Short mmCIF file of C-alpha atoms in Angstrom, two decimals:
data_model
loop_
_atom_site.label_atom_id
_atom_site.label_comp_id
_atom_site.label_asym_id
_atom_site.label_seq_id
_atom_site.Cartn_x
_atom_site.Cartn_y
_atom_site.Cartn_z
CA MET A 78 0.03 0.03 -0.01
CA THR A 79 1.45 3.26 -1.05
CA THR A 80 1.22 6.32 1.42
CA ALA A 81 1.88 10.04 1.15
CA THR A 82 5.24 9.32 2.72
CA ASP A 83 6.28 7.07 -0.21
CA PRO A 84 9.62 8.72 -1.47
CA LEU A 85 8.79 8.29 -5.01
CA GLU A 86 5.25 9.45 -4.91
CA ALA A 87 6.71 12.59 -3.19
CA TYR A 88 9.28 12.88 -5.93
CA ILE A 89 6.79 12.61 -8.52
CA ALA A 90 4.62 15.23 -7.14
CA ALA A 91 7.76 17.60 -6.40
CA ALA A 92 8.87 16.86 -10.06
CA ALA A 93 5.46 17.84 -11.49
CA THR A 94 5.49 21.26 -9.91
CA ALA A 95 9.12 21.77 -10.66
CA LEU A 96 8.41 21.11 -14.30
CA ASP A 97 5.09 22.69 -14.27
CA LEU A 98 3.48 19.51 -15.43
CA PRO A 99 -0.20 19.06 -14.81
CA LEU A 100 -0.55 15.80 -13.02
CA ASP A 101 -4.35 14.59 -12.71
CA PRO A 102 -4.18 12.32 -9.53
CA ALA A 103 -5.88 9.71 -11.69
CA TRP A 104 -2.55 9.50 -13.68
CA HIS A 105 -0.27 8.97 -10.65
CA ALA A 106 -0.38 5.29 -10.59
CA ALA A 107 0.75 4.81 -14.38
CA VAL A 108 3.28 7.46 -14.28
CA LYS A 109 4.65 5.98 -11.19
CA ALA A 110 4.75 2.48 -12.74
CA ASN A 111 6.56 3.87 -15.83
CA LEU A 112 9.23 5.63 -13.78
CA VAL A 113 9.69 2.65 -11.53
CA VAL A 114 10.56 0.51 -14.73
CA THR A 115 12.88 3.37 -16.07
CA LEU A 116 14.61 3.81 -13.28
CA GLN A 117 15.33 0.05 -12.94
CA HIS A 118 16.63 0.19 -16.37
CA ALA A 119 18.84 3.28 -15.44
CA ALA A 120 20.10 1.38 -12.35
CA ASN A 121 21.13 -1.59 -14.76
CA VAL A 122 23.10 0.71 -16.80
CA ALA A 123 24.67 2.57 -14.05
CA ALA A 124 25.84 -0.82 -12.51
CA PHE A 125 28.23 -1.13 -15.54
CA ALA A 126 31.53 0.16 -14.38
CA LEU A 127 33.14 2.50 -16.90
CA PRO A 128 36.36 4.41 -16.21
CA ASP A 129 36.10 8.25 -15.74
CA GLU A 130 37.65 8.81 -19.05
CA ALA A 131 34.79 6.99 -21.07
CA GLU A 132 33.34 9.36 -23.46
CA PRO A 133 29.66 9.62 -24.31
CA ALA A 134 28.62 8.27 -27.74
CA PRO A 135 27.78 11.54 -29.32
CA VAL A 136 30.56 13.87 -30.04
CA PHE A 137 30.03 17.65 -30.68
CA LYS A 138 32.02 19.27 -33.48
CA ALA A 139 32.62 22.88 -33.14
CA MET B 72 -4.06 -5.05 -71.64
CA SER B 73 -5.09 -5.17 -67.91
CA LYS B 74 -3.40 -7.51 -65.52
CA ASP B 75 -3.68 -7.39 -61.76
CA LEU B 76 -0.56 -6.13 -60.70
CA SER B 77 -1.37 -5.90 -57.20
CA TRP B 78 1.17 -8.67 -56.13
CA SER B 79 3.74 -7.71 -58.71
CA GLY B 80 6.94 -6.42 -57.43
CA ALA B 81 8.20 -2.83 -57.98
CA ALA B 82 10.88 -3.67 -60.36
CA ASP B 83 8.23 -5.58 -62.57
CA ILE B 84 5.73 -2.88 -62.67
CA ALA B 85 8.51 -0.33 -63.48
CA GLN B 86 9.29 -2.47 -66.51
CA ALA B 87 5.81 -3.02 -67.48
CA VAL B 88 5.28 0.66 -67.63
CA ALA B 89 8.55 1.29 -69.50
CA ASN B 90 7.88 -1.20 -72.00
CA GLY B 91 4.42 0.08 -72.42
CA GLN B 92 2.64 -3.25 -71.33
CA THR B 93 0.63 -1.13 -68.98
CA SER B 94 0.39 2.46 -68.05
CA ALA B 95 1.20 4.25 -64.91
CA THR B 96 -2.47 5.58 -64.89
CA ALA B 97 -3.70 2.05 -64.99
CA VAL B 98 -1.43 0.87 -62.24
CA ILE B 99 -2.34 3.73 -59.97
CA ASP B 100 -6.19 3.54 -60.73
CA ALA B 101 -6.00 -0.15 -59.77
CA ALA B 102 -4.12 0.61 -56.52
CA LEU B 103 -6.56 3.36 -55.57
CA ALA B 104 -9.43 0.92 -56.19
CA ARG B 105 -7.75 -1.75 -54.05
CA ILE B 106 -7.05 0.74 -51.23
CA ASP B 107 -10.63 1.77 -51.51
CA THR B 108 -11.95 -1.61 -51.17
CA LEU B 109 -9.63 -2.90 -48.51
CA ASN B 110 -8.70 -0.11 -46.27
CA PRO B 111 -11.77 -0.35 -44.27
CA GLN B 112 -10.69 -3.72 -43.26
CA LEU B 113 -6.81 -3.07 -42.86
CA ASN B 114 -6.96 0.55 -41.60
CA ALA B 115 -3.59 1.05 -42.93
CA PHE B 116 -4.04 4.43 -44.62
CA THR B 117 -5.19 7.66 -42.80
CA ALA B 118 -4.84 9.71 -45.83
CA VAL B 119 -5.26 8.98 -49.52
CA THR B 120 -3.65 11.41 -52.13
CA ALA B 121 -5.94 10.36 -54.92
CA GLU B 122 -5.75 13.53 -57.09
CA ARG B 123 -1.97 13.88 -56.67
CA ALA B 124 -1.34 10.24 -57.50
CA ARG B 125 -3.31 10.51 -60.70
CA ALA B 126 -1.65 13.67 -61.81
CA LYS B 127 1.68 12.07 -61.10
CA ALA B 128 0.78 8.90 -63.21
CA ARG B 129 -0.38 11.19 -66.05
CA ALA B 130 2.97 12.85 -65.90
CA ILE B 131 4.89 9.60 -65.94
CA ASP B 132 2.89 8.38 -68.86
CA ALA B 133 3.74 11.52 -70.80
CA ALA B 134 7.27 11.28 -69.74
CA PRO B 135 9.54 10.58 -73.04
CA ASP B 136 12.09 8.18 -71.51
CA LYS B 137 10.41 5.84 -68.92
CA ASN B 138 13.45 3.49 -68.94
CA ALA B 139 15.26 6.34 -66.83
CA LEU B 140 12.56 5.85 -64.14
CA PRO B 141 13.69 2.67 -62.28
CA LEU B 142 10.39 3.08 -60.23
CA ALA B 143 8.02 4.15 -63.13
CA GLY B 144 4.37 3.96 -61.82
CA VAL B 145 5.09 2.11 -58.61
CA PRO B 146 2.65 3.10 -55.74
CA PHE B 147 4.08 3.79 -52.41
CA ALA B 148 2.84 5.28 -49.27
CA VAL B 149 4.50 6.77 -46.16
CA LYS B 150 4.02 6.65 -42.41
CA ASN B 151 2.08 9.73 -41.30
CA LEU B 152 5.18 11.34 -39.63
CA PHE B 153 6.53 11.98 -43.07
CA ASP B 154 5.78 15.71 -44.43
CA VAL B 155 3.54 15.52 -47.50
CA ALA B 156 2.98 18.83 -49.12
CA GLY B 157 -0.55 19.96 -48.53
CA LEU B 158 -1.27 17.37 -45.81
CA THR B 159 -0.92 18.04 -42.03
CA THR B 160 1.85 15.69 -40.57
CA VAL B 161 -0.20 14.03 -37.79
CA ALA B 162 2.37 11.65 -36.42
CA GLY B 163 -0.27 9.31 -35.06
CA SER B 164 -1.56 12.04 -32.93
CA LYS B 165 -4.70 14.36 -32.22
CA ILE B 166 -2.77 17.33 -31.16
CA ASN B 167 -0.61 17.67 -34.53
CA ARG B 168 -3.81 17.84 -36.37
CA ALA B 169 -4.06 21.48 -35.57
CA HIS B 170 -0.66 21.99 -37.14
CA PRO B 171 -0.61 23.71 -40.70
CA PRO B 172 -0.29 21.52 -43.61
CA ALA B 173 3.35 20.67 -44.74
CA ALA B 174 4.84 22.97 -47.22
CA GLN B 175 7.11 20.42 -48.90
CA ASP B 176 7.43 16.47 -49.27
CA GLN B 177 9.91 14.92 -46.94
CA PRO B 178 13.07 14.48 -49.25
CA LEU B 179 12.80 10.56 -49.35
CA ILE B 180 9.26 11.13 -51.03
CA ALA B 181 10.85 13.52 -53.51
CA ARG B 182 13.77 11.08 -54.41
CA LEU B 183 11.10 8.13 -54.96
CA GLU B 184 8.93 10.31 -57.06
CA ALA B 185 11.95 11.55 -59.18
CA ALA B 186 12.47 7.89 -59.85
CA GLY B 187 8.86 7.49 -61.11
CA ALA B 188 7.18 6.12 -57.96
CA VAL B 189 3.76 7.46 -56.89
CA LEU B 190 2.69 8.49 -53.66
CA VAL B 191 -0.79 7.39 -52.91
CA GLY B 192 -1.19 8.35 -49.24
CA ALA B 193 -0.24 8.47 -45.59
CA LEU B 194 -0.12 5.64 -43.37
CA ASN B 195 -1.39 4.89 -39.68
CA MET B 196 1.13 4.75 -36.85
CA GLY B 197 1.45 4.50 -33.11
CA GLU B 198 0.90 7.79 -31.63
CA TYR B 199 4.29 9.86 -31.71
CA ALA B 200 5.88 6.55 -32.54
CA TYR B 201 6.08 5.51 -28.89
CA ASP B 202 4.48 2.13 -29.74
CA PHE B 203 5.31 -1.54 -30.95
CA THR B 204 1.65 -2.47 -31.51
CA GLY B 205 0.35 -0.49 -34.46
CA GLU B 206 -2.93 0.47 -32.49
CA ASN B 207 -3.86 4.09 -32.22
CA VAL B 208 -6.53 5.50 -29.99
CA HIS B 209 -7.54 8.21 -32.37
CA ASP B 210 -7.33 6.40 -35.76
CA GLY B 211 -8.04 2.92 -34.71
CA ALA B 212 -5.66 -0.16 -34.97
CA SER B 213 -3.89 -1.16 -38.16
CA ARG B 214 -4.99 -4.61 -38.81
CA ASN B 215 -2.81 -7.47 -39.89
CA PRO B 216 -3.56 -8.93 -43.29
CA HIS B 217 -2.85 -12.27 -42.44
CA ASP B 218 -5.35 -12.27 -39.60
CA LEU B 219 -7.59 -9.02 -39.25
CA THR B 220 -8.03 -9.69 -35.54
CA ARG B 221 -4.14 -9.40 -35.06
CA MET B 222 -2.11 -6.28 -34.74
CA THR B 223 0.41 -5.31 -37.39
CA GLY B 224 3.00 -4.38 -34.83
CA GLY B 225 4.30 -0.86 -34.83
CA SER B 226 4.95 1.99 -34.70
CA SER B 227 4.84 1.81 -38.46
CA GLY B 228 1.54 -0.27 -38.39
CA GLY B 229 -0.05 1.01 -41.54
CA SER B 230 3.13 0.58 -43.45
CA GLY B 231 3.38 -3.16 -42.70
CA GLY B 232 -0.32 -3.50 -43.56
CA ALA B 233 -0.21 -1.68 -46.60
CA VAL B 234 2.50 -3.55 -48.13
CA ALA B 235 1.56 -7.06 -46.57
CA GLY B 236 -2.09 -6.50 -47.73
CA GLY B 237 -0.87 -5.63 -51.44
CA LEU B 238 -2.13 -2.15 -51.37
CA VAL B 239 1.26 -0.47 -52.28
CA GLN B 240 4.68 -2.05 -53.35
CA LEU B 241 6.54 -0.01 -51.27
CA ALA B 242 6.27 1.82 -47.90
CA LEU B 243 8.29 4.13 -45.72
CA GLY B 244 8.54 3.89 -42.07
CA SER B 245 10.56 4.98 -39.22
CA ASP B 246 12.52 2.82 -36.56
CA THR B 247 13.76 4.09 -33.24
CA ASN B 248 13.87 1.02 -31.38
CA GLY B 249 12.09 -1.47 -33.66
CA SER B 250 9.17 0.31 -35.61
CA ILE B 251 10.06 -0.99 -38.98
CA ARG B 252 11.39 -4.41 -38.05
CA VAL B 253 8.60 -5.34 -35.52
CA PRO B 254 5.65 -4.66 -38.28
CA SER B 255 7.99 -6.39 -40.93
CA SER B 256 7.92 -9.45 -38.52
CA LEU B 257 4.18 -9.53 -37.61
CA CYS B 258 3.04 -8.70 -41.13
CA GLY B 259 5.67 -11.04 -42.98
CA ILE B 260 7.39 -8.53 -45.18
CA PHE B 261 11.00 -7.30 -45.87
CA GLY B 262 11.89 -4.05 -44.00
CA LEU B 263 15.29 -2.21 -43.90
CA LYS B 264 16.39 -0.20 -41.02
CA PRO B 265 19.45 1.45 -42.63
CA THR B 266 22.57 2.63 -40.81
CA TYR B 267 21.95 5.50 -38.58
CA GLY B 268 22.59 8.70 -40.41
CA ARG B 269 22.24 7.01 -43.95
CA LEU B 270 18.70 8.33 -44.98
CA THR B 271 17.81 11.84 -44.55
CA ARG B 272 15.30 12.57 -41.65
CA ALA B 273 14.57 16.29 -42.76
CA ARG B 274 10.98 17.31 -42.64
CA SER B 275 9.86 14.20 -40.67
CA PHE B 276 8.37 14.41 -37.28
CA PRO B 277 10.86 13.20 -34.96
CA PHE B 278 10.77 11.16 -31.88
CA VAL B 279 14.26 10.23 -30.45
CA SER B 280 16.86 12.14 -32.24
CA SER B 281 19.80 9.95 -30.79
CA LEU B 282 18.00 6.75 -32.29
CA ASP B 283 15.46 7.51 -35.10
CA HIS B 284 16.04 5.99 -38.64
CA LEU B 285 13.82 6.04 -41.50
CA GLY B 286 13.52 3.10 -44.04
CA PRO B 287 11.60 1.24 -46.59
CA PHE B 288 9.36 -1.96 -46.61
CA ALA B 289 8.72 -4.01 -49.68
CA ARG B 290 7.72 -7.62 -50.33
CA SER B 291 11.11 -8.68 -51.88
CA ALA B 292 14.67 -7.87 -50.94
CA ARG B 293 15.06 -6.79 -54.49
CA ASP B 294 12.41 -3.99 -54.30
CA LEU B 295 13.86 -3.08 -50.81
CA ALA B 296 17.27 -2.54 -52.53
CA LEU B 297 15.74 -0.67 -55.53
CA ALA B 298 13.94 1.79 -53.16
CA TYR B 299 16.92 2.27 -50.91
CA ASP B 300 19.22 3.03 -53.68
CA VAL B 301 17.01 5.66 -55.01
CA MET B 302 16.72 7.36 -51.50
CA GLN B 303 20.44 7.35 -50.66
CA GLY B 304 22.61 10.60 -50.61
CA PRO B 305 23.68 13.27 -48.50
CA ASP B 306 21.08 16.15 -47.54
CA PRO B 307 22.29 19.49 -46.01
CA GLU B 308 19.01 20.11 -44.47
CA ASP B 309 19.74 17.09 -41.97
CA PRO B 310 22.61 17.53 -39.87
CA VAL B 311 22.40 13.73 -38.71
CA CYS B 312 22.53 12.58 -42.44
CA ALA B 313 26.12 11.66 -43.31
CA GLN B 314 28.09 13.16 -45.97
CA ARG B 315 28.31 9.94 -48.00
CA ALA B 316 27.67 9.52 -51.61
CA ALA B 317 25.24 6.78 -52.48
CA GLU B 318 26.52 3.34 -52.47
CA PRO B 319 23.96 1.41 -54.57
CA ALA B 320 23.14 -2.16 -53.23
CA MET B 321 21.20 -3.31 -56.29
CA PRO B 322 24.31 -4.15 -58.43
CA LEU B 323 25.85 -6.21 -55.70
CA LEU B 324 22.67 -8.34 -54.93
CA ALA B 325 23.70 -10.96 -57.38
CA ARG B 326 26.88 -11.67 -55.27
CA GLY B 327 24.66 -13.69 -52.88
CA LEU B 328 26.32 -15.45 -50.02
CA ASP B 329 29.63 -15.70 -51.63
CA GLY B 330 32.38 -15.29 -49.15
CA LEU B 331 30.24 -13.94 -46.53
CA ARG B 332 30.85 -15.08 -42.76
CA ILE B 333 27.52 -15.32 -40.98
CA ALA B 334 26.78 -16.21 -37.25
CA THR B 335 23.73 -16.30 -35.14
CA ALA B 336 23.75 -14.41 -31.82
CA GLY B 337 22.43 -16.43 -28.78
CA GLY B 338 22.05 -15.64 -25.15
CA TYR B 339 19.78 -12.51 -24.65
CA PHE B 340 18.33 -13.20 -28.08
CA ARG B 341 16.82 -16.47 -27.17
CA LYS B 342 15.14 -15.25 -23.80
CA GLY B 343 11.56 -15.06 -24.19
CA ALA B 344 11.55 -16.39 -27.66
CA PHE B 345 8.53 -18.28 -28.63
CA PRO B 346 8.90 -21.60 -30.68
CA GLU B 347 8.07 -19.74 -33.92
CA ALA B 348 10.86 -17.22 -33.47
CA LEU B 349 13.48 -19.94 -32.96
CA GLU B 350 12.10 -22.11 -35.94
CA ALA B 351 12.30 -19.09 -38.19
CA LEU B 352 15.80 -18.26 -36.90
CA ALA B 353 16.76 -22.01 -37.51
CA ARG B 354 15.59 -22.01 -41.06
CA ILE B 355 17.44 -18.75 -42.01
CA ALA B 356 20.64 -19.65 -40.16
CA LYS B 357 20.67 -23.09 -41.92
CA ALA B 358 19.92 -21.47 -45.49
CA ALA B 359 22.62 -18.68 -44.76
CA GLY B 360 25.23 -21.32 -43.84
CA ALA B 361 25.52 -19.58 -40.45
CA SER B 362 28.81 -21.34 -39.05
CA ALA B 363 28.91 -20.27 -35.51
CA GLU B 364 26.74 -18.85 -32.56
CA ILE B 365 28.41 -15.92 -30.82
CA GLU B 366 27.24 -13.59 -27.91
CA ILE B 367 26.51 -9.91 -28.34
CA PRO B 368 28.00 -8.58 -24.96
CA GLU B 369 25.75 -6.74 -22.63
CA ALA B 370 22.71 -6.59 -25.03
CA ALA B 371 20.29 -6.65 -21.96
CA ARG B 372 21.93 -3.54 -20.81
CA ALA B 373 21.99 -1.99 -24.38
CA ARG B 374 18.39 -2.38 -24.43
CA ALA B 375 18.07 -0.72 -20.96
CA ALA B 376 20.16 2.10 -22.16
CA ALA B 377 18.05 2.51 -25.29
CA TYR B 378 14.90 2.66 -23.23
CA VAL B 379 16.17 5.41 -20.81
CA ILE B 380 17.44 7.57 -23.88
CA THR B 381 14.11 7.09 -25.53
CA THR B 382 11.84 7.96 -22.85
CA VAL B 383 13.89 11.07 -21.73
CA GLU B 384 14.53 12.38 -25.23
CA GLY B 385 10.89 11.73 -26.09
CA ALA B 386 9.62 13.57 -23.10
CA ALA B 387 11.72 16.59 -23.73
CA LEU B 388 10.43 16.82 -27.40
CA HIS B 389 7.02 16.81 -25.96
CA LEU B 390 7.18 18.70 -22.80
CA ASP B 391 5.24 21.57 -23.85
CA ARG B 392 2.54 19.61 -25.30
CA LEU B 393 2.45 17.68 -21.95
CA ARG B 394 1.98 20.89 -20.10
CA LYS B 395 -0.76 22.45 -22.29
CA GLN B 396 -2.69 19.54 -24.07
CA ALA B 397 -2.00 16.32 -21.75
CA ASN B 398 -5.68 15.35 -22.22
CA ASP B 399 -5.15 15.20 -26.07
CA PHE B 400 -2.46 12.38 -25.80
CA ASP B 401 -3.19 8.69 -25.85
CA PRO B 402 -3.06 8.21 -21.92
CA ALA B 403 -0.70 5.24 -22.30
CA VAL B 404 1.83 7.42 -24.42
CA ARG B 405 1.05 10.55 -22.07
CA ASP B 406 1.85 8.72 -18.90
CA ARG B 407 5.22 7.18 -20.26
CA PHE B 408 6.30 10.77 -21.39
CA ILE B 409 5.48 12.56 -18.00
CA ALA B 410 7.48 9.69 -16.29
CA GLY B 411 10.32 10.33 -18.94
CA ALA B 412 10.28 14.18 -17.99
CA MET B 413 11.00 13.14 -14.29
CA VAL B 414 14.06 10.82 -14.86
CA PRO B 415 17.19 12.23 -13.64
CA ALA B 416 19.50 13.55 -16.44
CA THR B 417 22.57 11.65 -15.20
CA THR B 418 20.91 8.55 -16.44
CA VAL B 419 21.03 9.62 -19.95
CA VAL B 420 24.64 10.75 -19.86
CA GLN B 421 25.32 7.15 -18.38
CA ALA B 422 23.49 5.56 -21.08
CA GLN B 423 25.34 7.48 -23.61
CA ARG B 424 28.76 6.65 -22.19
CA PHE B 425 27.59 3.09 -22.09
CA ARG B 426 26.59 3.25 -25.72
CA ARG B 427 30.15 4.02 -26.93
CA TRP B 428 31.71 1.26 -25.00
CA TYR B 429 28.98 -1.26 -26.33
CA ARG B 430 29.46 0.01 -29.90
CA GLU B 431 33.12 -0.86 -29.76
CA GLN B 432 32.47 -4.20 -28.38
CA VAL B 433 29.95 -5.13 -30.97
CA LEU B 434 32.22 -3.71 -33.84
CA LYS B 435 34.76 -6.16 -32.86
CA LEU B 436 32.42 -8.92 -33.68
CA PHE B 437 32.16 -7.55 -37.33
CA GLU B 438 35.86 -7.90 -37.77
CA ARG B 439 35.11 -11.77 -37.59
CA TYR B 440 31.72 -11.93 -39.21
CA ASP B 441 29.86 -9.94 -42.03
CA ALA B 442 26.46 -10.60 -40.65
CA ILE B 443 24.74 -11.66 -37.49
CA LEU B 444 21.20 -13.24 -37.36
CA VAL B 445 18.70 -12.79 -34.48
CA PRO B 446 15.00 -13.08 -34.31
CA ALA B 447 13.09 -10.03 -35.22
CA THR B 448 10.20 -10.44 -32.64
CA PRO B 449 9.74 -12.98 -29.79
CA CYS B 450 6.43 -14.07 -31.23
CA THR B 451 3.97 -13.81 -34.08
CA ALA B 452 1.43 -11.14 -34.13
CA PRO B 453 -0.67 -10.99 -30.94
CA LYS B 454 -4.35 -10.11 -30.87
CA ILE B 455 -5.29 -6.46 -31.24
CA GLY B 456 -5.78 -5.23 -27.65
CA GLN B 457 -3.88 -8.02 -26.12
CA GLN B 458 -1.95 -6.90 -22.98
CA ASN B 459 0.07 -10.08 -22.01
CA PHE B 460 1.69 -13.32 -23.54
CA THR B 461 2.52 -16.28 -21.79
CA LEU B 462 5.62 -18.03 -22.37
CA ASP B 463 6.73 -21.38 -20.39
CA GLY B 464 4.01 -20.38 -17.88
CA VAL B 465 5.36 -16.95 -17.44
CA ASP B 466 3.00 -13.89 -18.13
CA MET B 467 4.83 -11.08 -20.01
CA PRO B 468 3.64 -7.69 -21.21
CA VAL B 469 3.15 -7.55 -25.05
CA ARG B 470 4.02 -4.03 -25.66
CA ALA B 471 7.29 -3.56 -23.90
CA ASN B 472 8.49 -7.21 -25.20
CA LEU B 473 7.81 -6.84 -28.98
CA GLY B 474 10.83 -4.82 -29.08
CA LEU B 475 13.26 -7.08 -27.18
CA TYR B 476 15.55 -8.12 -29.92
CA THR B 477 15.41 -4.96 -32.03
CA GLN B 478 16.29 -2.47 -29.36
CA PRO B 479 19.86 -3.53 -28.75
CA ILE B 480 20.60 -3.21 -32.45
CA SER B 481 19.17 0.01 -33.34
CA PHE B 482 20.82 1.32 -30.10
CA ILE B 483 24.11 1.44 -32.21
CA GLY B 484 22.64 2.26 -35.58
CA LEU B 485 23.64 -1.05 -37.22
CA PRO B 486 21.85 -1.62 -40.61
CA VAL B 487 19.16 -4.46 -40.60
CA VAL B 488 17.10 -6.10 -42.98
CA ALA B 489 14.18 -7.99 -41.55
CA VAL B 490 13.76 -11.01 -43.77
CA PRO B 491 10.07 -12.72 -43.31
CA VAL B 492 9.80 -16.52 -42.96
CA ALA B 493 6.25 -17.86 -44.13
CA LEU B 494 5.40 -20.04 -41.01
CA SER B 495 1.84 -21.18 -40.66
CA PRO B 496 -0.55 -19.74 -39.63
CA LEU B 497 1.39 -16.53 -39.12
CA PRO B 498 4.80 -15.08 -40.36
CA ILE B 499 7.65 -13.92 -38.30
CA ALA B 500 11.00 -12.41 -39.47
CA VAL B 501 14.64 -12.61 -38.78
CA GLN B 502 17.18 -9.74 -38.39
CA VAL B 503 20.11 -9.71 -40.86
CA ILE B 504 22.38 -7.40 -39.16
CA ALA B 505 25.46 -6.06 -40.86
CA ALA B 506 28.37 -3.58 -39.99
CA PRO B 507 27.80 0.05 -40.18
CA TRP B 508 27.25 1.30 -43.78
CA ARG B 509 27.14 -2.37 -45.08
CA GLU B 510 23.34 -2.41 -46.07
CA ASP B 511 24.72 -3.95 -49.16
CA VAL B 512 25.62 -7.26 -47.05
CA ALA B 513 22.33 -7.39 -45.47
CA LEU B 514 20.32 -6.95 -48.61
CA ARG B 515 22.57 -9.56 -50.54
CA ILE B 516 21.93 -11.94 -47.77
CA ALA B 517 18.14 -11.23 -47.80
CA HIS B 518 17.88 -11.72 -51.57
CA ALA B 519 19.78 -14.87 -51.54
CA LEU B 520 17.52 -16.21 -48.71
CA GLU B 521 14.68 -15.33 -50.85
CA GLN B 522 16.09 -17.02 -53.95
CA MET B 523 16.36 -20.17 -51.78
CA GLY B 524 12.78 -20.11 -50.59
CA ALA B 525 14.01 -19.64 -47.01
CA ALA B 526 12.62 -16.15 -46.90
CA ALA B 527 9.25 -15.01 -48.42
CA ALA B 528 6.41 -12.48 -47.91
CA PRO B 529 3.36 -14.67 -47.85
CA ARG B 530 0.35 -13.65 -49.58
CA PRO B 531 -2.59 -13.24 -47.23
CA ASN B 532 -6.28 -14.37 -47.96
CA LEU B 533 -8.00 -11.05 -48.30
#
């Protein structure tokens, strides 16, 4: 059971305010479910150790 | 002489028009009639440009040298995220319907028409391309010509349905994480996702700049190569389009499998695979003489990284629309984008850093092999509206998993031809993956497989 003290729910509410995004309470559950999946994928990527010197794929050319 | 050319190839139609066996007008009239009859069932088209098509056909019929037009009279259509002069570029959305009509055709359309092909309309797609099903809450689901109760796959759903259903010989779509290859698989046709940066994206509605590709669908490898060759070449209007002269693949098709080193990839690309996916891969691997099974390292992590980049870049693109018109989105798409807007930016930086590492590792595989084979989709076409599928007693969501095998490949922009295998009752495709800029290799293999009968676009009972 999720409560108002669920950190992710608090994060979503704060992010919506910071981004000036209208967030209908009816959408919360689906937004949270999607965010949970994305954060899991992000954690999977972050778990792969790369040296500090590893460059990102896109390279800007002046 | 009137012969039903619906199931003829693009090259054959062009030859018949050039020879005077038929006229472009006759071909286009027949295509428009077929679209009129079948589109209510297939829901592939969202706009039919009949007047424009007939005018173009008349112009071709009046052309003095039709032999100079390699696609003379060939009907084609484009996913509705391509700009078509005079049409609003809806990109599968309700919101974009309020935009003014496009002033000019997308360059790939112009190049195909310069070669004699005739645009007949715009095609259905998943909203804003964030979709693997081909369903659309505003325009209705594209339906699979092999079974109208089943999805075409997406997001280029109408493109898959229109080509598989014999409405057009060629279609264009886009592929960010699988949106050409998934409908190719579920509809049983050939699809080419070229190398990232090969074909100009100018004047098409974007989704994820880091990952978007445009490409063709056809019912034969030869027609795919023909369309691809016509569309190649730099475009100063697209900063992502490579400054590479066209590298025609058609003249190389006849080389077949000669000298090519081909392997299958296992591990990740077997997980969640239904028996049909494995059967299709086995048939293609055998026909291609695939000599080894290799592992693509960290493919699962690559998929995860592509997922993160997709949701964040997509959210950034749509942020203003999410602020002002959230209720006009498909709710499923809206909620994914809202979540994407909230993802910490550091995750994208990490994903892009991993991307460079992954690319280097995968390119090492191409030092030993010219092509790698993996399934295109885990399963054949699910039912329209189906939410889950069950494999080995495990319930999995349809939408997210249709792109399982395509996502790690488009993540690093490798060229892929999806080759259909005519299993019964439903087709399914295999990805023939080549090294960057080696579309010729993938097309040669696809053509050879087709000549051998291992790959074929089956005709539906419509």
